[in-house]
XYZ file of C-alpha atoms in Angstrom:
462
model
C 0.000 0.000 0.000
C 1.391 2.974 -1.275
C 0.005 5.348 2.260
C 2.400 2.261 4.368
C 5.502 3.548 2.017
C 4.598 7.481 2.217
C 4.448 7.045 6.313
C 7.776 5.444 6.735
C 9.213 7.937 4.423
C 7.728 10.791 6.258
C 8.434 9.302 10.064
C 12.557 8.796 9.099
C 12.482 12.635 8.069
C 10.842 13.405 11.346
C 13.118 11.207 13.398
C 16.273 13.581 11.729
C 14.956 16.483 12.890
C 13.280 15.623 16.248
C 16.625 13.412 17.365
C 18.454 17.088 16.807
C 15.781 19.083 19.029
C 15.438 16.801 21.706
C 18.792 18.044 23.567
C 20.511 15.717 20.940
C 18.772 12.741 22.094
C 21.395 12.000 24.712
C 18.827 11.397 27.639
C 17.424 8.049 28.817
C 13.611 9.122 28.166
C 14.423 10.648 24.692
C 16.820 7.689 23.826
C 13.678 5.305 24.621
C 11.155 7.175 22.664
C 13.898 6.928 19.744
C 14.189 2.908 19.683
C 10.559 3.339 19.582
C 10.328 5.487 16.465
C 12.596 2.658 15.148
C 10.896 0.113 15.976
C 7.702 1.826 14.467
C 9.611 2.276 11.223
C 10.918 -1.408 11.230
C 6.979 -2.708 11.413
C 5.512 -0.274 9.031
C 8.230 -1.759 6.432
C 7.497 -5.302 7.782
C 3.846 -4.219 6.172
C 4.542 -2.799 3.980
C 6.394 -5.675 1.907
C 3.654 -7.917 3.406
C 1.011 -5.976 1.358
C 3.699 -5.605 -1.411
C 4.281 -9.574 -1.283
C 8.195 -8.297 -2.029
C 11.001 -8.470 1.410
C 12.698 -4.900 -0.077
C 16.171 -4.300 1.889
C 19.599 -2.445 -0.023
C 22.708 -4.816 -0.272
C 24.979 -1.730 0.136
C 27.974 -3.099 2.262
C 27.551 0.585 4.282
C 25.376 -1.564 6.291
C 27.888 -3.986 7.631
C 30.209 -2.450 9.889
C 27.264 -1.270 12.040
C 25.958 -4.869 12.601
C 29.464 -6.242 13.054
C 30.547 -3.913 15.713
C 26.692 -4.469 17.284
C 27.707 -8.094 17.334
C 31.547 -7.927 18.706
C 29.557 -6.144 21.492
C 27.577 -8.703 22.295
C 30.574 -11.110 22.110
C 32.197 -9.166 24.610
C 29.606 -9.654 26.961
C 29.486 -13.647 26.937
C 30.909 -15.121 29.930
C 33.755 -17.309 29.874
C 34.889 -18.978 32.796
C 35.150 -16.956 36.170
C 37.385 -15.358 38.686
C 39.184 -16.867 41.383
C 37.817 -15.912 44.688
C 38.428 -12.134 45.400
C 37.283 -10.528 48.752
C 35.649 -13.502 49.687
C 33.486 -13.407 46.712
C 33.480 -16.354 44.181
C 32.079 -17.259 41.014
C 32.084 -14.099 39.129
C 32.022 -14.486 35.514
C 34.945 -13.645 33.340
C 34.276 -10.954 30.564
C 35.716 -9.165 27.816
C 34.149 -6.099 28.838
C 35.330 -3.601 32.019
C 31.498 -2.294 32.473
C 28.990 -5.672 30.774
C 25.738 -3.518 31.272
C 27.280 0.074 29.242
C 28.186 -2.702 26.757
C 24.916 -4.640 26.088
C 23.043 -1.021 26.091
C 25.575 0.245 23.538
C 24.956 -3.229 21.533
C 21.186 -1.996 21.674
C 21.821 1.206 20.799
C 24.350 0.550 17.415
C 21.431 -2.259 16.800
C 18.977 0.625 16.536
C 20.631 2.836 14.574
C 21.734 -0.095 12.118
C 18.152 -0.539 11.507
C 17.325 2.887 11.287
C 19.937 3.189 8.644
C 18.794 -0.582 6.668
C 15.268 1.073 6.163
C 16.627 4.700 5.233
C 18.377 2.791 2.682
C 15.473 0.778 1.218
C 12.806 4.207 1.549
C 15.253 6.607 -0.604
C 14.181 5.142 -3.725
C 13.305 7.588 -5.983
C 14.866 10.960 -7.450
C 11.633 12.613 -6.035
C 12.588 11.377 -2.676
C 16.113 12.288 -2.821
C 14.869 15.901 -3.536
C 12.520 16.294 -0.938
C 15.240 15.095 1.842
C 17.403 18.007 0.506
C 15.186 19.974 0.828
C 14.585 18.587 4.221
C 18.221 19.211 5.564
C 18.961 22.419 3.735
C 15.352 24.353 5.440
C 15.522 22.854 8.692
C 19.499 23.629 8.861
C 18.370 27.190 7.956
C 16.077 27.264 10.564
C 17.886 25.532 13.097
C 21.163 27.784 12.717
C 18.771 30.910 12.667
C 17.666 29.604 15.669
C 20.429 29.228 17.703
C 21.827 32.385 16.729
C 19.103 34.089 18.293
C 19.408 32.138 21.292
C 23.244 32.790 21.722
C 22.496 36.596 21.756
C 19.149 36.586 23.885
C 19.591 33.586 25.899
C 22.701 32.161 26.065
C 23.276 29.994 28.936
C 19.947 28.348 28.498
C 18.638 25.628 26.031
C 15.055 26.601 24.547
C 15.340 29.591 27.305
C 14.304 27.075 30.021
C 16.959 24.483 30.338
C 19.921 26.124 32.450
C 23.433 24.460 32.000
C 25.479 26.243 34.070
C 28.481 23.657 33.699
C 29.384 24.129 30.067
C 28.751 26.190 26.717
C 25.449 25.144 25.408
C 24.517 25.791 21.633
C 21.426 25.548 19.675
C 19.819 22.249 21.133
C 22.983 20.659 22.521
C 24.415 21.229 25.991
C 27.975 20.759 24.281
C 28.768 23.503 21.804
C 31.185 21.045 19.437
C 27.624 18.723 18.988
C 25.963 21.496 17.637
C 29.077 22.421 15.509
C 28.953 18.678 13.990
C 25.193 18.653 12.708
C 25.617 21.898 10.990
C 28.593 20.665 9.018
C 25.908 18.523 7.612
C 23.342 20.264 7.047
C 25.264 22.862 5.497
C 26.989 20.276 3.410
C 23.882 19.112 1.106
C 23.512 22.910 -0.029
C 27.076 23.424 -0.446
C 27.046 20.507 -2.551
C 24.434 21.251 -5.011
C 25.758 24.700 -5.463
C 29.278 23.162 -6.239
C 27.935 21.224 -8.885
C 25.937 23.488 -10.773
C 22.429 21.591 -9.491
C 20.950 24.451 -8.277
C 18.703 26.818 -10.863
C 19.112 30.103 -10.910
C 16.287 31.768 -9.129
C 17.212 29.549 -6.135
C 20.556 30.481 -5.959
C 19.973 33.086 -3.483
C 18.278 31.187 -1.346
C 20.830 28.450 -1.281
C 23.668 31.298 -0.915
C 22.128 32.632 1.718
C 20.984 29.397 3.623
C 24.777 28.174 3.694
C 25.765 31.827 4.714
C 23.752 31.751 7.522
C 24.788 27.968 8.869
C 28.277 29.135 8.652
C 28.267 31.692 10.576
C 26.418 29.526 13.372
C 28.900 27.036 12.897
C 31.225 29.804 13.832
C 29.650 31.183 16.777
C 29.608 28.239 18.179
C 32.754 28.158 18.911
C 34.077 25.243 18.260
C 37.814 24.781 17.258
C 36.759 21.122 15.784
C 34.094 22.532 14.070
C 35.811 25.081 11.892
C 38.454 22.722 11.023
C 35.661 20.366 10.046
C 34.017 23.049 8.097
C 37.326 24.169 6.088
C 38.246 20.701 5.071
C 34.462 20.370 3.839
C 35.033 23.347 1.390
C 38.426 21.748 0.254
C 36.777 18.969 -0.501
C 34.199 19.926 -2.428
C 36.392 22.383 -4.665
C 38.615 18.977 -5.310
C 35.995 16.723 -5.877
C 34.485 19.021 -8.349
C 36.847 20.208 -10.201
C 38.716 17.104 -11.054
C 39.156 17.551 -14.766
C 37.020 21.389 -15.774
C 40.005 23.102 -16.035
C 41.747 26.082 -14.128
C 39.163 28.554 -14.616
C 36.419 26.555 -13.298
C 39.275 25.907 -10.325
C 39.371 29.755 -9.695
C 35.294 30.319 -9.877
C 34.446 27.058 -6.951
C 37.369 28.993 -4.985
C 35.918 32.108 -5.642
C 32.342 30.883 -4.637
C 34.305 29.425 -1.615
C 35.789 32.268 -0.598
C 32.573 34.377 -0.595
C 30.622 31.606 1.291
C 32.726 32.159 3.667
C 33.457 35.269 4.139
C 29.655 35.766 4.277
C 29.724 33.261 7.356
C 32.434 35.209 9.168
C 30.766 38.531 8.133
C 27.527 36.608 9.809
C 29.654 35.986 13.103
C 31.443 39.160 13.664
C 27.830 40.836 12.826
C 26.556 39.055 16.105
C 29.620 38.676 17.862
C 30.826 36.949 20.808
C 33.544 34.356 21.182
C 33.720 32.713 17.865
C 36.017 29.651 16.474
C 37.862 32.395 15.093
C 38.898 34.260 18.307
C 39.451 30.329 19.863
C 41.527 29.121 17.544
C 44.540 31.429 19.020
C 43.478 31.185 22.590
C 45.717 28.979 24.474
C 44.544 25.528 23.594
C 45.666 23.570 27.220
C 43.247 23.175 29.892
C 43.141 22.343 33.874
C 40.262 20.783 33.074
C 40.963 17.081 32.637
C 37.798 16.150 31.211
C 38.487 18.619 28.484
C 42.194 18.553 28.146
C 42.473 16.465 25.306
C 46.224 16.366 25.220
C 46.073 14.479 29.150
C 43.020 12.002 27.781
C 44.488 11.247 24.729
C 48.154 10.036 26.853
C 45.916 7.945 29.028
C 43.973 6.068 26.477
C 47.065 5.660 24.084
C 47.879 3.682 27.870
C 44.331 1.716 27.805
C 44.592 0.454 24.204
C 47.979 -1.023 25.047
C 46.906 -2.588 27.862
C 43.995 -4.232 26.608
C 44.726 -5.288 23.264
C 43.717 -7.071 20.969
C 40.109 -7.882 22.429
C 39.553 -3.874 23.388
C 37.826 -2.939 26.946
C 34.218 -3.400 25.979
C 32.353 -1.276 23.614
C 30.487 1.682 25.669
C 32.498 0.615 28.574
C 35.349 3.208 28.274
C 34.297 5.144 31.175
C 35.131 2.611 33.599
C 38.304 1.104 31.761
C 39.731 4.597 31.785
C 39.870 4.862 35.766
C 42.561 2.631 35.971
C 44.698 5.054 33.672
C 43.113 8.329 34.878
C 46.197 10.746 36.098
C 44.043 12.284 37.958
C 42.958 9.293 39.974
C 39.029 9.926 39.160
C 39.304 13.768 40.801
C 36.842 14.446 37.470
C 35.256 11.606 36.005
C 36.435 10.895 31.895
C 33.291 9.723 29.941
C 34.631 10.245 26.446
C 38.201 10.068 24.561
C 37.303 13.197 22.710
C 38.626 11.172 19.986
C 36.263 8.583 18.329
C 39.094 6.684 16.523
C 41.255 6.447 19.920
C 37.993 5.055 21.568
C 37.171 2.490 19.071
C 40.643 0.950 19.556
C 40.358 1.259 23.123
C 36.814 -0.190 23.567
C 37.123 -3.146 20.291
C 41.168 -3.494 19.854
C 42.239 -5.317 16.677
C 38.230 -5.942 15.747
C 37.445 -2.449 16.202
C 40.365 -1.111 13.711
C 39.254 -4.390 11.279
C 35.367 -2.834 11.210
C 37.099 0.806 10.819
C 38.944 0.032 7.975
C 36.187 -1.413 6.490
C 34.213 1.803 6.491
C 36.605 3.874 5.521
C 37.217 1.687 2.432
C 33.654 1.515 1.254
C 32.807 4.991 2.020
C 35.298 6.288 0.429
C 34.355 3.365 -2.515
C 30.876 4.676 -2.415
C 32.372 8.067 -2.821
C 34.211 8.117 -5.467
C 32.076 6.656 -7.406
C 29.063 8.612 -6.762
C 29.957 11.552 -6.886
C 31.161 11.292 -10.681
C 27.121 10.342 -11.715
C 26.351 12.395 -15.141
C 23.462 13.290 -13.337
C 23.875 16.676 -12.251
C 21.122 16.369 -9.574
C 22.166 13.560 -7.973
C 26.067 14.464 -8.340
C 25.349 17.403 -6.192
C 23.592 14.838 -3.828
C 25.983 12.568 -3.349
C 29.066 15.396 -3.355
C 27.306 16.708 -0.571
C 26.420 13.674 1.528
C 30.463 12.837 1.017
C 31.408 16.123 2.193
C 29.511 15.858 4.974
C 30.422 12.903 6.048
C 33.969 13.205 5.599
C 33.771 16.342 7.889
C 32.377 14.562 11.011
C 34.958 11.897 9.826
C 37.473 14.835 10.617
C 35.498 16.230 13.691
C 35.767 12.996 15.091
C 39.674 13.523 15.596
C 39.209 16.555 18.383
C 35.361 15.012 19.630
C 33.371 12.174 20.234
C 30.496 13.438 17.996
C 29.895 10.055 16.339
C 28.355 8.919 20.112
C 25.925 11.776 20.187
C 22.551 9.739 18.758
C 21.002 12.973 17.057
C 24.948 13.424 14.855
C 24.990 9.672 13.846
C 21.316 9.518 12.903
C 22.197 12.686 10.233
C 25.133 10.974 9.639
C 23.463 7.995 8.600
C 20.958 9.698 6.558
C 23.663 11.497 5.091
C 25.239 7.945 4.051
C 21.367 6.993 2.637
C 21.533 9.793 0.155
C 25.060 8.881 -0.659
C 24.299 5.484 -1.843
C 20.998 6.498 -3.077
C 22.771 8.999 -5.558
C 24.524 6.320 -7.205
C 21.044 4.750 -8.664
C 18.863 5.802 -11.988
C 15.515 6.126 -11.368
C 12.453 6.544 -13.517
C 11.773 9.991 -12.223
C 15.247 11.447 -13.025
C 15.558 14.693 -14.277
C 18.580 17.250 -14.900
C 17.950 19.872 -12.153
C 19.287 22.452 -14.762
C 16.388 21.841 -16.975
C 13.481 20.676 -14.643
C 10.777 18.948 -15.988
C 7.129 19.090 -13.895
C 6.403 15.949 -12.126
C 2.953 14.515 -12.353
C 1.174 12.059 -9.702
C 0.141 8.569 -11.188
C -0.990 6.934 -7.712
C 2.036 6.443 -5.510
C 4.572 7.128 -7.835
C 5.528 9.996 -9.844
C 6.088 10.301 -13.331
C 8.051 12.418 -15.783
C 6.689 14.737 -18.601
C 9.580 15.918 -20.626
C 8.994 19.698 -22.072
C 12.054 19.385 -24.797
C 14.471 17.501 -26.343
C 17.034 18.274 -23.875
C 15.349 16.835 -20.692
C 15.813 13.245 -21.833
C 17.371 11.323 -18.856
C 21.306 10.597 -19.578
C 22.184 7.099 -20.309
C 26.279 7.253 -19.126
C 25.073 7.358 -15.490
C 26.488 3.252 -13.625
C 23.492 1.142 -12.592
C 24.358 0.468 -8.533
């Protein structure tokens, strides 16, 4: 039934954006109402190929490393054998993991974002549907990152104007600054990428322009260091990946376009003003602080990865692993590495830099040949999705933004469009020549209005 197909659709755009507004979805009651938008999702496409009489799932190999590091969790939670008698106290099971209950609700959690991201893949399945999520992510980063500019200059030690966190620097939705940094390098990625690519028509060049003006020069008030590093290799990026072979004067117009961009974004920031990444990224970069000096965590878990290789310390069980290597002897409690490829060694060893590796190669795969499509439409989709991704792929050096549920579920929508890009579909069109789309039922159909609107035939078949 075509209403089963439209609902799933519609409830994986809503989980995007309510999984950014709800604090980040890093609290136990918002976590639980997420596995239960999953779960919703994973029975309305359980009917839906029951009415369909067709099991539809995506074979893209994106999926595994999610369910293999869900798994090796698991694994590390299986007891075998048990300790000799300690304190008097016998018969406690030998595991893997440092902390067995963080584990198995980590193994839940990567579970439900596998499947979140196995039905994302199977519902993008059209051109029309491909649009409509950029269009999505580009007005609800507008709107978020107009938002939270307003709320740094009215209200800026409250969340919403009601939450207070008086123990850290709160931005947009998140109660950690670098979080918010992370989604916007998204968010702004999908426009930047259409722009890049010529996909964008010329009356809506404006608005694009100033959409991705105004998300940079959140980004920048955030204030995150990360963030604008993040944000610069983005923009490097995309002026490499799109201008591969067009010449040097098509080199000097994408750096010209990327040099306005952003200095409309820092215009944007020093407009506002405040403390910026700008005026942070000279400011002494050491810290007291040990749960934010990255330079003291980073020592100590270069210490834990050692010590418990190959089998790793249990994934989601770094916080108690760490205490045994804390300097500080747990005067501040260490939840984090601030370093997501540091913490994957430390909490899955040898496995955890196997699964790594394997993302990296098919991402990067998936990449490179996506983003080469003759369709200029879904070029500028998947050059986007890529940047994006590859920015929280360099966020995740300085921050732990890949264990923030709202920043993977974007980043796993991001991947979606990625691999969605690299398909034909009936309903393509050149975005530089757009055709009207008319309604047949459930799915939509193509009327061409001239010669040149015939769909290219040079584009690979997935």
């Amino acid at each position: 039934m075509a209403w089963l197909n439209k609902i799933v659709f519609f409830l994986i755009c809503t989980t995007v954006v309510f999984t950014t507004l709800a604090y980040g979805t890093v609290h136990q009651p918002v976590i639980a109402f997420f596995y239960l938008s999953v779960t919703a999702i994973v029975l309305l496409w359980a009917a839906d190929c029951f009415s369909s009489g067709a099991v539809r799932f995506s074979g893209s190999p994106l999926q595994l490393p999610l369910a293999l590091l869900a798994i090796y969790a698991v694994i590390q939670i299986i007891p075998f054998g048990t300790f000799t008698d300690t304190a008097g106290v016998a018969g406690i099971p030998r595991k893997i993991s440092y902390d067995p209950f963080s584990t198995q609700a980590t193994a839940v959690h990567i579970f439900m974002l596998c499947l979140f991201f196995a039905v994302a893949l199977v519902y993008l399945d059209s051109a029309t549907r491909l649009r409509r999520m950029v269009t999505v992510i580009t007005v609800f980063g507008f709107i978020y990152a107009f938002y939270a500019i307003l709320q740094s200059v009215l209200s800026p030690g409250k969340i919403y104007g009601i939450y207070a966190v008086p123990y850290t620097t709160p931005f947009g939705s998140f109660v950690n600054r670098h979080d918010f940094a992370a989604i916007v390098e998204m968010t702004v990625a999908v426009p930047l990428g259409m722009m890049f690519t010529g996909a964008v028509t010329r009356d809506k060049k404006l608005l694009y322009g100033v959409a991705i003006a105004l998300m940079g020069a959140a980004l920048l008030l955030s204030g995150s260091r990360g963030g604008l590093v993040a944000f610069v290799s983005e923009i490097i990026l995309l002026v490499i990946v799109t201008t591969r072979a067009n010449g040097a004067r098509n080199t000097v117009l994408k750096a010209g376009l990327s040099f306005l961009l952003v200095a409309a974004a820092v215009g944007g920031a020093v407009f506002v003003g405040g403390d910026t990444s700008l005026t942070r990224i000279t400011s002494d970069t050491s810290s007291r602080d040990i749960t934010s000096n990255r330079a003291a965590i980073w020592s100590a878990t270069v210490n834990l990865i050692a010590n418990t290789l190959p089998l790793g310390s249990g994934v989601g069980a770094y916080q108690q692993a760490f205490t045994a290597y804390d300097p500080l002897s747990g005067a501040q409690r260490v939840e984090q590495a601030h370093n997501d490829y540091l913490q994957v060694l430390a909490d899955a060893g040898v496995v955890g830099l196997v699964i790594g590796g394997l993302f990296l190669f098919w991402f990067i795969r998936e990449g490179r040949r996506n983003t080469r499509v003759a369709n200029t439409f879904r070029r500028g989709v998947a050059v986007g999705a890529f940047a994006g991704c590859f920015a929280i792929l360099i966020h995740s050096v300085f921050d732990f933004v890949l264990h923030i549920t709202a920043i993977s579920v974007m980043f796993l929508t991001l991947m979606a469009m990625l691999v969605a890009s690299g398909r034909k579909y009936d309903d393509d069109i050149d975005e530089l020549d757009l055709t009207p789309l008319k309604r047949s039922g459930g799915a939509a159909s193509v009327t061409p209005i001239s010669q040149r609107s015939r769909r290219r035939v040079s584009d690979h078949a997935e």
